[in-house]
Amino acid sequence: MTTQDLIRNIFLKIGRYKIVILIIAILFAVLFFFYARRIPAVYSSRATVFPLTASSENSMANSALSSILGISDAPKSFSQEASINIVELAISRTTREAVAMERIAELGNKRIAELLIENYNKTKSLFSKSIDKPKTEALLAATGAEILKQNMSAKINKNGILEINFSSSDQDLVSPVGYMMIDKISEFYKDLKIQKAKVDFEFTEKKIDSIEKVLRTFDRRAIQMSKTTLFVPSEKLQYQIPKENLVSEKDRVMRQRDASANNREEALWRLQKVTPIIATLDKPDPPFDVQKPSASIYAVIGLVLGTIIGILLVISGVFYQYIKSEMKKAIFGDGSDQHVSTTAL
């Protein structure tokens, strides 16, 4: 069978079984259409939060306080907070586990982790494995945190504002989980700020105490030097030990004490003004962003795929005959070559 015969047979087969090919294509289109209809819609919420310490209100009072204490104003956005990375805090396992273990009263007072597991088992694909409810709270928190990790994101936008996104196929879960995430992030953020301010204050207190001990040592040395008198017998002169070096050293340490005192006042000021920290701009309330595949597009894809599969099934016999004839030629040779060899004999 030549190549031309192969092409001609293919077109003859397609024309003869075009009804079969059409039926297969329509069958695949219908299957893909209903498959797309069964895919659940995914609802996404977007919330934006920012620190209230970034507010420009009472700027005159803040600047006056800053000039008195010798400190700069509070940061204007999360992105300028060098001490606490708010994005890492938002997506951390600790935050996600704390959110997963909270209960939602309007949804049967169940934990968020339990609701996430139930929704996953309800909407999972045919080839995915179901998640059994963990028997311990630690495993339940870890499982819920892992599901949250796959459905949430956090980032800092160009204006330095924190954006939190959460997606779920259960519309009733989107708002409660979004609000719970904001509450936990705010709670942990304030706790970290307060803890850091306490550590700074305690450090400056200890430093001032150590400097005071050094100053008392200088005073004792100065008193001892004042009571010490040296004589020159030959000239009948008496003089005291010079204390210029001791005085200059004491002045240097006193400047360090004054700087530490300013740092202590700054740490105390930050500790007093650390709360409230976070306010919500865009709340995770409806309407949500809905993502659902188009059933029409899936039907077109199924139609094209079914046509290709139908054609392949119809012309498979033609290809089989062509491959079989080519293998015979390769093994036994062409008939013309066999005729030439017989004539020569």
PDB file of N, CA and C in Angstrom, residues 17-84:
ATOM      1  N   TYR A  17     -17.874   6.815   7.780  1.00  0.00           N
ATOM      2  CA  TYR A  17     -18.273   6.743   9.189  1.00  0.00           C
ATOM      3  C   TYR A  17     -18.415   8.137   9.807  1.00  0.00           C
ATOM      4  N   LYS A  18     -18.760   9.126   8.989  1.00  0.00           N
ATOM      5  CA  LYS A  18     -18.881  10.478   9.527  1.00  0.00           C
ATOM      6  C   LYS A  18     -19.984  10.592  10.573  1.00  0.00           C
ATOM      7  N   ILE A  19     -21.037   9.800  10.446  1.00  0.00           N
ATOM      8  CA  ILE A  19     -22.102   9.837  11.448  1.00  0.00           C
ATOM      9  C   ILE A  19     -21.591   9.322  12.796  1.00  0.00           C
ATOM     10  N   VAL A  20     -20.770   8.265  12.757  1.00  0.00           N
ATOM     11  CA  VAL A  20     -20.196   7.727  13.992  1.00  0.00           C
ATOM     12  C   VAL A  20     -19.286   8.756  14.655  1.00  0.00           C
ATOM     13  N   ILE A  21     -18.473   9.406  13.828  1.00  0.00           N
ATOM     14  CA  ILE A  21     -17.566  10.436  14.365  1.00  0.00           C
ATOM     15  C   ILE A  21     -18.368  11.567  14.991  1.00  0.00           C
ATOM     16  N   LEU A  22     -19.441  11.982  14.333  1.00  0.00           N
ATOM     17  CA  LEU A  22     -20.275  13.052  14.868  1.00  0.00           C
ATOM     18  C   LEU A  22     -20.913  12.649  16.196  1.00  0.00           C
ATOM     19  N   ILE A  23     -21.364  11.404  16.297  1.00  0.00           N
ATOM     20  CA  ILE A  23     -21.973  10.930  17.542  1.00  0.00           C
ATOM     21  C   ILE A  23     -20.949  10.938  18.686  1.00  0.00           C
ATOM     22  N   ILE A  24     -19.740  10.460  18.393  1.00  0.00           N
ATOM     23  CA  ILE A  24     -18.677  10.462  19.419  1.00  0.00           C
ATOM     24  C   ILE A  24     -18.357  11.892  19.851  1.00  0.00           C
ATOM     25  N   ALA A  25     -18.269  12.824  18.893  1.00  0.00           N
ATOM     26  CA  ALA A  25     -17.967  14.213  19.225  1.00  0.00           C
ATOM     27  C   ALA A  25     -19.059  14.823  20.092  1.00  0.00           C
ATOM     28  N   ILE A  26     -20.319  14.577  19.746  1.00  0.00           N
ATOM     29  CA  ILE A  26     -21.425  15.103  20.548  1.00  0.00           C
ATOM     30  C   ILE A  26     -21.428  14.487  21.938  1.00  0.00           C
ATOM     31  N   LEU A  27     -21.107  13.197  22.028  1.00  0.00           N
ATOM     32  CA  LEU A  27     -21.054  12.538  23.335  1.00  0.00           C
ATOM     33  C   LEU A  27     -19.994  13.184  24.229  1.00  0.00           C
ATOM     34  N   PHE A  28     -18.813  13.447  23.677  1.00  0.00           N
ATOM     35  CA  PHE A  28     -17.757  14.095  24.461  1.00  0.00           C
ATOM     36  C   PHE A  28     -18.154  15.522  24.830  1.00  0.00           C
ATOM     37  N   ALA A  29     -18.816  16.234  23.929  1.00  0.00           N
ATOM     38  CA  ALA A  29     -19.254  17.600  24.230  1.00  0.00           C
ATOM     39  C   ALA A  29     -20.236  17.616  25.387  1.00  0.00           C
ATOM     40  N   VAL A  30     -21.173  16.670  25.376  1.00  0.00           N
ATOM     41  CA  VAL A  30     -22.155  16.590  26.466  1.00  0.00           C
ATOM     42  C   VAL A  30     -21.471  16.244  27.790  1.00  0.00           C
ATOM     43  N   LEU A  31     -20.523  15.298  27.747  1.00  0.00           N
ATOM     44  CA  LEU A  31     -19.812  14.916  28.972  1.00  0.00           C
ATOM     45  C   LEU A  31     -19.024  16.092  29.540  1.00  0.00           C
ATOM     46  N   PHE A  32     -18.311  16.815  28.689  1.00  0.00           N
ATOM     47  CA  PHE A  32     -17.534  17.960  29.151  1.00  0.00           C
ATOM     48  C   PHE A  32     -18.453  19.068  29.647  1.00  0.00           C
ATOM     49  N   PHE A  33     -19.618  19.236  29.031  1.00  0.00           N
ATOM     50  CA  PHE A  33     -20.562  20.278  29.454  1.00  0.00           C
ATOM     51  C   PHE A  33     -21.049  20.007  30.876  1.00  0.00           C
ATOM     52  N   PHE A  34     -21.493  18.778  31.130  1.00  0.00           N
ATOM     53  CA  PHE A  34     -21.993  18.457  32.462  1.00  0.00           C
ATOM     54  C   PHE A  34     -20.864  18.409  33.494  1.00  0.00           C
ATOM     55  N   TYR A  35     -19.647  18.058  33.052  1.00  0.00           N
ATOM     56  CA  TYR A  35     -18.508  18.093  33.975  1.00  0.00           C
ATOM     57  C   TYR A  35     -18.233  19.525  34.439  1.00  0.00           C
ATOM     58  N   ALA A  36     -18.286  20.476  33.503  1.00  0.00           N
ATOM     59  CA  ALA A  36     -18.072  21.880  33.863  1.00  0.00           C
ATOM     60  C   ALA A  36     -19.180  22.400  34.768  1.00  0.00           C
ATOM     61  N   ARG A  37     -20.400  21.911  34.547  1.00  0.00           N
ATOM     62  CA  ARG A  37     -21.504  22.342  35.406  1.00  0.00           C
ATOM     63  C   ARG A  37     -21.345  21.816  36.829  1.00  0.00           C
ATOM     64  N   ARG A  38     -20.678  20.701  36.969  1.00  0.00           N
ATOM     65  CA  ARG A  38     -20.495  20.104  38.297  1.00  0.00           C
ATOM     66  C   ARG A  38     -19.331  20.739  39.060  1.00  0.00           C
ATOM     67  N   ILE A  39     -18.457  21.448  38.365  1.00  0.00           N
ATOM     68  CA  ILE A  39     -17.338  22.098  39.053  1.00  0.00           C
ATOM     69  C   ILE A  39     -17.888  23.243  39.900  1.00  0.00           C
ATOM     70  N   PRO A  40     -17.627  23.241  41.211  1.00  0.00           N
ATOM     71  CA  PRO A  40     -18.192  24.301  42.063  1.00  0.00           C
ATOM     72  C   PRO A  40     -17.517  25.642  41.806  1.00  0.00           C
ATOM     73  N   ALA A  41     -18.275  26.700  41.982  1.00  0.00           N
ATOM     74  CA  ALA A  41     -17.724  28.050  41.857  1.00  0.00           C
ATOM     75  C   ALA A  41     -16.830  28.363  43.051  1.00  0.00           C
ATOM     76  N   VAL A  42     -15.803  29.143  42.817  1.00  0.00           N
ATOM     77  CA  VAL A  42     -14.869  29.540  43.873  1.00  0.00           C
ATOM     78  C   VAL A  42     -15.099  31.017  44.178  1.00  0.00           C
ATOM     79  N   TYR A  43     -15.409  31.314  45.443  1.00  0.00           N
ATOM     80  CA  TYR A  43     -15.677  32.682  45.880  1.00  0.00           C
ATOM     81  C   TYR A  43     -14.433  33.231  46.588  1.00  0.00           C
ATOM     82  N   SER A  44     -14.036  34.437  46.216  1.00  0.00           N
ATOM     83  CA  SER A  44     -12.822  35.041  46.769  1.00  0.00           C
ATOM     84  C   SER A  44     -13.153  36.390  47.397  1.00  0.00           C
ATOM     85  N   SER A  45     -12.600  36.623  48.563  1.00  0.00           N
ATOM     86  CA  SER A  45     -12.760  37.908  49.253  1.00  0.00           C
ATOM     87  C   SER A  45     -11.423  38.623  49.292  1.00  0.00           C
ATOM     88  N   ARG A  46     -11.487  39.939  49.336  1.00  0.00           N
ATOM     89  CA  ARG A  46     -10.288  40.764  49.404  1.00  0.00           C
ATOM     90  C   ARG A  46     -10.463  41.779  50.528  1.00  0.00           C
ATOM     91  N   ALA A  47      -9.523  41.750  51.466  1.00  0.00           N
ATOM     92  CA  ALA A  47      -9.558  42.681  52.589  1.00  0.00           C
ATOM     93  C   ALA A  47      -8.236  43.438  52.649  1.00  0.00           C
ATOM     94  N   THR A  48      -8.301  44.704  52.983  1.00  0.00           N
ATOM     95  CA  THR A  48      -7.098  45.525  53.133  1.00  0.00           C
ATOM     96  C   THR A  48      -7.091  46.118  54.534  1.00  0.00           C
ATOM     97  N   VAL A  49      -5.948  46.053  55.187  1.00  0.00           N
ATOM     98  CA  VAL A  49      -5.807  46.577  56.541  1.00  0.00           C
ATOM     99  C   VAL A  49      -4.546  47.419  56.608  1.00  0.00           C
ATOM    100  N   PHE A  50      -4.525  48.367  57.542  1.00  0.00           N
ATOM    101  CA  PHE A  50      -3.358  49.220  57.709  1.00  0.00           C
ATOM    102  C   PHE A  50      -3.225  49.605  59.176  1.00  0.00           C
ATOM    103  N   PRO A  51      -2.019  49.973  59.636  1.00  0.00           N
ATOM    104  CA  PRO A  51      -1.821  50.320  61.045  1.00  0.00           C
ATOM    105  C   PRO A  51      -2.326  51.722  61.335  1.00  0.00           C
ATOM    106  N   LEU A  52      -3.063  51.865  62.429  1.00  0.00           N
ATOM    107  CA  LEU A  52      -3.555  53.190  62.803  1.00  0.00           C
ATOM    108  C   LEU A  52      -2.426  54.118  63.217  1.00  0.00           C
ATOM    109  N   THR A  53      -1.278  53.578  63.553  1.00  0.00           N
ATOM    110  CA  THR A  53      -0.137  54.428  63.880  1.00  0.00           C
ATOM    111  C   THR A  53       0.346  55.186  62.663  1.00  0.00           C
ATOM    112  N   ALA A  54      -0.144  54.835  61.475  1.00  0.00           N
ATOM    113  CA  ALA A  54       0.230  55.549  60.263  1.00  0.00           C
ATOM    114  C   ALA A  54      -0.610  56.787  60.047  1.00  0.00           C
ATOM    115  N   SER A  55      -1.611  57.028  60.891  1.00  0.00           N
ATOM    116  CA  SER A  55      -2.502  58.154  60.684  1.00  0.00           C
ATOM    117  C   SER A  55      -1.753  59.463  60.824  1.00  0.00           C
ATOM    118  N   SER A  56      -2.147  60.443  60.026  1.00  0.00           N
ATOM    119  CA  SER A  56      -1.507  61.757  60.065  1.00  0.00           C
ATOM    120  C   SER A  56      -2.202  62.697  61.031  1.00  0.00           C
ATOM    121  N   GLU A  57      -3.216  62.198  61.759  1.00  0.00           N
ATOM    122  CA  GLU A  57      -3.921  63.037  62.709  1.00  0.00           C
ATOM    123  C   GLU A  57      -2.998  63.385  63.879  1.00  0.00           C
ATOM    124  N   ASN A  58      -3.256  64.549  64.447  1.00  0.00           N
ATOM    125  CA  ASN A  58      -2.446  65.038  65.576  1.00  0.00           C
ATOM    126  C   ASN A  58      -0.973  65.078  65.217  1.00  0.00           C
ATOM    127  N   SER A  59      -0.678  65.468  63.985  1.00  0.00           N
ATOM    128  CA  SER A  59       0.714  65.485  63.540  1.00  0.00           C
ATOM    129  C   SER A  59       1.519  66.520  64.305  1.00  0.00           C
ATOM    130  N   MET A  60       0.854  67.654  64.690  1.00  0.00           N
ATOM    131  CA  MET A  60       1.576  68.685  65.437  1.00  0.00           C
ATOM    132  C   MET A  60       1.967  68.170  66.818  1.00  0.00           C
ATOM    133  N   ALA A  61       1.046  67.452  67.450  1.00  0.00           N
ATOM    134  CA  ALA A  61       1.363  66.900  68.770  1.00  0.00           C
ATOM    135  C   ALA A  61       2.466  65.860  68.662  1.00  0.00           C
ATOM    136  N   ASN A  62       2.403  65.048  67.619  1.00  0.00           N
ATOM    137  CA  ASN A  62       3.427  64.030  67.441  1.00  0.00           C
ATOM    138  C   ASN A  62       4.795  64.662  67.193  1.00  0.00           C
ATOM    139  N   SER A  63       4.823  65.708  66.354  1.00  0.00           N
ATOM    140  CA  SER A  63       6.102  66.347  66.068  1.00  0.00           C
ATOM    141  C   SER A  63       6.659  67.032  67.311  1.00  0.00           C
ATOM    142  N   ALA A  64       5.758  67.620  68.121  1.00  0.00           N
ATOM    143  CA  ALA A  64       6.229  68.252  69.364  1.00  0.00           C
ATOM    144  C   ALA A  64       6.806  67.213  70.313  1.00  0.00           C
ATOM    145  N   LEU A  65       6.104  66.087  70.437  1.00  0.00           N
ATOM    146  CA  LEU A  65       6.604  65.013  71.289  1.00  0.00           C
ATOM    147  C   LEU A  65       7.919  64.466  70.762  1.00  0.00           C
ATOM    148  N   SER A  66       8.030  64.366  69.439  1.00  0.00           N
ATOM    149  CA  SER A  66       9.266  63.852  68.855  1.00  0.00           C
ATOM    150  C   SER A  66      10.428  64.792  69.119  1.00  0.00           C
ATOM    151  N   SER A  67      10.175  66.098  69.049  1.00  0.00           N
ATOM    152  CA  SER A  67      11.259  67.044  69.305  1.00  0.00           C
ATOM    153  C   SER A  67      11.690  67.015  70.765  1.00  0.00           C
ATOM    154  N   ILE A  68      10.729  66.756  71.672  1.00  0.00           N
ATOM    155  CA  ILE A  68      11.084  66.688  73.090  1.00  0.00           C
ATOM    156  C   ILE A  68      11.892  65.436  73.385  1.00  0.00           C
ATOM    157  N   LEU A  69      11.422  64.296  72.846  1.00  0.00           N
ATOM    158  CA  LEU A  69      12.069  63.022  73.132  1.00  0.00           C
ATOM    159  C   LEU A  69      13.240  62.743  72.219  1.00  0.00           C
ATOM    160  N   GLY A  70      13.349  63.486  71.112  1.00  0.00           N
ATOM    161  CA  GLY A  70      14.437  63.225  70.177  1.00  0.00           C
ATOM    162  C   GLY A  70      14.238  61.986  69.358  1.00  0.00           C
ATOM    163  N   ILE A  71      12.960  61.677  68.999  1.00  0.00           N
ATOM    164  CA  ILE A  71      12.678  60.463  68.238  1.00  0.00           C
ATOM    165  C   ILE A  71      11.883  60.834  67.007  1.00  0.00           C
ATOM    166  N   SER A  72      11.865  59.932  66.044  1.00  0.00           N
ATOM    167  CA  SER A  72      11.114  60.151  64.816  1.00  0.00           C
ATOM    168  C   SER A  72       9.699  59.635  64.982  1.00  0.00           C
ATOM    169  N   ASP A  73       8.839  60.022  64.025  1.00  0.00           N
ATOM    170  CA  ASP A  73       7.442  59.619  64.082  1.00  0.00           C
ATOM    171  C   ASP A  73       7.311  58.133  63.794  1.00  0.00           C
ATOM    172  N   ALA A  74       6.173  57.581  64.103  1.00  0.00           N
ATOM    173  CA  ALA A  74       5.907  56.167  63.878  1.00  0.00           C
ATOM    174  C   ALA A  74       5.879  55.866  62.392  1.00  0.00           C
ATOM    175  N   PRO A  75       6.112  54.621  61.990  1.00  0.00           N
ATOM    176  CA  PRO A  75       6.117  54.279  60.571  1.00  0.00           C
ATOM    177  C   PRO A  75       4.764  54.531  59.931  1.00  0.00           C
ATOM    178  N   LYS A  76       4.775  54.839  58.634  1.00  0.00           N
ATOM    179  CA  LYS A  76       3.561  55.202  57.921  1.00  0.00           C
ATOM    180  C   LYS A  76       2.889  54.019  57.251  1.00  0.00           C
ATOM    181  N   SER A  77       3.504  52.887  57.202  1.00  0.00           N
ATOM    182  CA  SER A  77       2.888  51.729  56.573  1.00  0.00           C
ATOM    183  C   SER A  77       3.554  50.474  57.077  1.00  0.00           C
ATOM    184  N   PHE A  78       2.908  49.324  56.778  1.00  0.00           N
ATOM    185  CA  PHE A  78       3.486  48.054  57.186  1.00  0.00           C
ATOM    186  C   PHE A  78       4.826  47.821  56.519  1.00  0.00           C
ATOM    187  N   SER A  79       4.976  48.284  55.266  1.00  0.00           N
ATOM    188  CA  SER A  79       6.199  48.010  54.524  1.00  0.00           C
ATOM    189  C   SER A  79       7.411  48.671  55.156  1.00  0.00           C
ATOM    190  N   GLN A  80       7.186  49.723  55.977  1.00  0.00           N
ATOM    191  CA  GLN A  80       8.301  50.404  56.631  1.00  0.00           C
ATOM    192  C   GLN A  80       8.600  49.845  58.008  1.00  0.00           C
ATOM    193  N   GLU A  81       7.874  48.829  58.434  1.00  0.00           N
ATOM    194  CA  GLU A  81       8.115  48.200  59.724  1.00  0.00           C
ATOM    195  C   GLU A  81       9.253  47.198  59.588  1.00  0.00           C
ATOM    196  N   ALA A  82      10.441  47.584  60.030  1.00  0.00           N
ATOM    197  CA  ALA A  82      11.594  46.685  59.907  1.00  0.00           C
ATOM    198  C   ALA A  82      11.591  45.607  60.979  1.00  0.00           C
ATOM    199  N   SER A  83      10.903  45.861  62.094  1.00  0.00           N
ATOM    200  CA  SER A  83      10.978  44.932  63.211  1.00  0.00           C
ATOM    201  C   SER A  83      10.075  43.716  63.025  1.00  0.00           C
ATOM    202  N   ILE A  84       8.913  43.889  62.390  1.00  0.00           N
ATOM    203  CA  ILE A  84       7.945  42.807  62.253  1.00  0.00           C
ATOM    204  C   ILE A  84       7.501  42.719  60.796  1.00  0.00           C
TER     205      ILE A  84
END
